[in-house]
Coordinates of C-alpha atoms in Angstrom, one line a residue:
M20 CA -58.9 -102.7 -63.5
G21 CA -56.8 -104.0 -60.6
N22 CA -53.8 -101.9 -61.6
H23 CA -56.0 -98.8 -61.8
T24 CA -57.3 -99.5 -58.3
Q25 CA -53.7 -99.9 -57.0
K26 CA -52.6 -96.6 -58.6
I27 CA -55.5 -94.8 -56.9
T28 CA -54.7 -96.3 -53.6
V29 CA -51.0 -95.3 -53.9
I30 CA -52.0 -91.7 -54.8
C31 CA -54.4 -91.5 -51.9
L32 CA -51.7 -92.7 -49.5
L33 CA -49.2 -90.1 -50.9
L34 CA -51.8 -87.4 -50.4
I35 CA -52.4 -88.4 -46.8
A36 CA -48.7 -88.5 -46.1
A37 CA -48.2 -85.1 -47.7
C38 CA -51.0 -83.7 -45.4
Y39 CA -49.3 -85.1 -42.3
A40 CA -45.8 -84.3 -43.4
R41 CA -44.0 -81.4 -41.8
D42 CA -40.7 -79.8 -42.0
T43 CA -38.4 -80.9 -39.1
Y44 CA -35.2 -79.3 -37.9
S45 CA -32.3 -80.0 -35.5
I46 CA -31.5 -78.1 -32.4
E47 CA -27.8 -77.8 -31.7
G48 CA -26.0 -76.5 -28.7
E49 CA -23.4 -77.1 -26.1
I50 CA -23.3 -77.1 -22.3
A51 CA -20.4 -75.5 -20.5
L52 CA -19.3 -76.9 -17.1
P53 CA -16.8 -75.3 -14.7
P54 CA -13.2 -76.5 -14.6
K55 CA -12.8 -79.8 -12.8
P56 CA -16.5 -80.5 -12.9
Y57 CA -18.2 -82.7 -10.4
E58 CA -20.2 -84.3 -13.1
K59 CA -19.4 -85.5 -16.7
P60 CA -21.4 -84.1 -19.6
E61 CA -22.5 -87.7 -20.5
D62 CA -24.3 -88.0 -17.1
I63 CA -26.5 -85.0 -17.9
K64 CA -29.8 -85.3 -19.7
I65 CA -31.3 -82.6 -21.9
M66 CA -35.1 -82.5 -22.1
L67 CA -37.2 -80.6 -24.7
T68 CA -40.9 -80.2 -24.2
D69 CA -43.4 -78.9 -26.7
H70 CA -46.7 -77.0 -26.0
I71 CA -48.8 -80.2 -25.9
G72 CA -46.5 -82.2 -23.6
N73 CA -44.4 -84.2 -26.1
I74 CA -40.9 -84.7 -24.7
Y75 CA -37.6 -85.2 -26.6
Y76 CA -34.5 -86.4 -24.7
T77 CA -30.8 -86.4 -25.6
I78 CA -27.5 -86.8 -23.9
P79 CA -24.5 -84.6 -24.7
C80 CA -21.2 -86.1 -25.8
S81 CA -18.0 -85.8 -23.7
S82 CA -17.3 -82.3 -25.2
G83 CA -20.7 -81.1 -24.0
A84 CA -22.2 -80.7 -27.6
F85 CA -25.7 -82.0 -28.1
Q86 CA -28.2 -82.2 -30.9
I87 CA -32.0 -82.9 -30.9
N88 CA -33.3 -84.1 -34.3
D89 CA -36.8 -84.2 -35.9
V90 CA -38.1 -81.1 -34.2
G91 CA -41.0 -79.3 -35.9
S92 CA -41.9 -75.6 -35.9
G93 CA -43.4 -74.3 -32.6
T94 CA -42.6 -73.2 -29.1
Y95 CA -40.5 -75.5 -26.8
L96 CA -39.1 -75.5 -23.3
L97 CA -35.6 -76.8 -22.9
N98 CA -34.4 -78.0 -19.5
I99 CA -31.1 -79.5 -18.5
L100 CA -31.4 -82.3 -15.9
S101 CA -28.2 -82.4 -13.8
V102 CA -27.5 -83.7 -10.3
Q103 CA -24.6 -81.4 -9.6
Y104 CA -25.4 -78.2 -11.4
V105 CA -28.2 -75.8 -12.1
F106 CA -29.0 -74.4 -15.5
D107 CA -31.5 -71.8 -16.7
S108 CA -34.6 -73.1 -18.5
V109 CA -34.7 -71.9 -22.1
K110 CA -37.7 -71.0 -24.2
L111 CA -37.2 -71.9 -27.9
E112 CA -39.3 -70.6 -30.8
I113 CA -38.7 -72.4 -34.1
K114 CA -40.2 -70.8 -37.2
S115 CA -39.2 -71.4 -40.8
G116 CA -36.0 -73.1 -39.7
K117 CA -34.9 -70.2 -37.5
V118 CA -34.4 -70.8 -33.8
R119 CA -35.0 -68.0 -31.3
A120 CA -33.9 -68.7 -27.7
R121 CA -34.5 -66.8 -24.5
T122 CA -34.1 -67.6 -20.8
V123 CA -37.4 -68.2 -19.0
N124 CA -36.3 -66.0 -16.0
D125 CA -35.5 -63.0 -18.3
T126 CA -37.2 -63.2 -21.7
S127 CA -35.7 -59.9 -22.8
V128 CA -32.2 -61.5 -23.0
A129 CA -31.7 -63.5 -26.2
I130 CA -29.4 -66.5 -26.3
P131 CA -27.3 -66.8 -29.5
Y132 CA -27.7 -69.9 -31.6
P133 CA -26.2 -72.6 -31.6
L134 CA -27.0 -72.6 -27.9
E135 CA -24.3 -72.3 -25.3
L136 CA -25.7 -73.1 -21.9
R137 CA -23.5 -72.5 -18.8
A138 CA -24.1 -73.8 -15.3
I139 CA -25.2 -71.0 -13.0
G140 CA -24.5 -72.7 -9.7
R141 CA -24.9 -75.9 -7.7
P142 CA -28.2 -77.1 -6.2
N143 CA -28.7 -77.0 -2.4
Y144 CA -30.3 -80.3 -1.3
F145 CA -30.0 -79.5 2.4
Q146 CA -31.9 -76.9 4.5
E147 CA -29.8 -74.6 6.6
K148 CA -30.1 -75.3 10.3
I149 CA -31.8 -72.5 12.2
P150 CA -29.7 -71.4 15.2
Y151 CA -31.3 -71.8 18.6
N152 CA -33.2 -68.7 19.6
F153 CA -33.1 -68.0 23.4
A154 CA -35.3 -64.9 22.9
G155 CA -38.0 -67.1 21.6
I156 CA -38.0 -69.1 24.9
L157 CA -38.5 -65.9 26.9
Q158 CA -41.6 -65.1 24.7
N159 CA -43.3 -68.3 25.7
P160 CA -46.4 -67.6 27.8
M161 CA -45.7 -70.5 30.1
I162 CA -42.2 -69.3 30.8
I163 CA -43.5 -65.8 31.5
M164 CA -46.1 -67.1 34.0
G165 CA -43.5 -69.3 35.7
G166 CA -41.0 -66.4 36.0
F167 CA -43.7 -64.2 37.4
T168 CA -44.6 -66.8 40.0
V169 CA -41.0 -67.2 41.0
I170 CA -40.5 -63.5 41.3
M171 CA -43.6 -63.0 43.4
S172 CA -42.6 -65.9 45.7
F173 CA -39.5 -63.9 46.6
A174 CA -40.9 -60.4 46.4
L175 CA -44.2 -61.0 48.3
P176 CA -42.7 -61.9 51.7
K177 CA -40.4 -58.8 51.5
L178 CA -43.4 -56.6 50.7
M179 CA -45.3 -58.0 53.6
A180 CA -42.4 -57.6 56.0
N181 CA -42.2 -53.9 55.1
M182 CA -46.0 -53.4 55.4
D183 CA -47.6 -51.5 58.2
P184 CA -48.6 -53.9 61.0
E185 CA -52.1 -52.5 61.3
T186 CA -52.7 -52.9 57.5
L187 CA -51.3 -56.5 57.8
K188 CA -53.7 -57.3 60.6
E189 CA -56.6 -56.0 58.6
M190 CA -55.7 -58.2 55.7
Q191 CA -55.2 -61.2 57.9
G192 CA -58.5 -60.5 59.6
G193 CA -60.3 -60.1 56.3
A194 CA -58.9 -63.5 55.1
E195 CA -60.0 -65.2 58.4
G196 CA -63.4 -63.6 58.3
N197 CA -64.2 -64.9 54.9
T198 CA -65.5 -68.3 56.0
G199 CA -68.1 -68.7 53.2
P200 CA -67.9 -71.5 50.7
T201 CA -65.5 -71.1 47.9
F202 CA -66.5 -71.2 44.3
M203 CA -65.2 -74.7 43.8
Q204 CA -67.2 -75.9 46.8
Q205 CA -70.3 -74.2 45.4
V206 CA -69.8 -76.0 42.1
S207 CA -69.2 -79.4 43.7
D208 CA -72.4 -79.0 45.9
W209 CA -74.6 -77.8 43.1
K210 CA -77.4 -80.1 42.1
P211 CA -79.7 -79.7 39.1
P212 CA -83.3 -78.7 39.9
S213 CA -85.8 -81.5 39.8
I214 CA -88.5 -81.3 37.1
E215 CA -92.0 -82.5 37.9
Y216 CA -94.3 -83.7 35.2
H217 CA -98.0 -83.2 35.6
R218 CA -100.5 -85.4 33.7
R219 CA -103.5 -83.8 32.1

């Protein structure tokens, strides 16, 4: 009876393992760096991400060749993490042991397999300094107002010197005759009206 139970248990475990078992494959490729590279291939990390967020990592050997094992069928995104170089991200589709690779930026261009990934440039970690713009200063409203005041301080006396004496006297007389309170004086002398409350 005990042996019979053990056999049934083993068979059940084998069936469960068969249900969860899947075919796995290896992704092979090579990264190509420029002559006299600033970074060794061993310092570069290759990251493979599946559609649910599982991540596979590997490091290429000194020749640049790499291999990622135990990868099942599905769609993956391959990124190369490098400090000194920039690589295109690659979309991989694995089906029945066949690997189809395309760049993310241009999915119409197929990449031959095994993968050969070349550096497309170097990263720019610094922002280019914007040159000083003198025209922007002249567009500042405060600068425009200050410039207008300076121009009027020089131009107004000359205009008054060339003005007709009678017109100038009329202007001066009008200014002297205007002896009423100014707006600021009216504001400072203003008092709120008093409110009276009447009891019923």
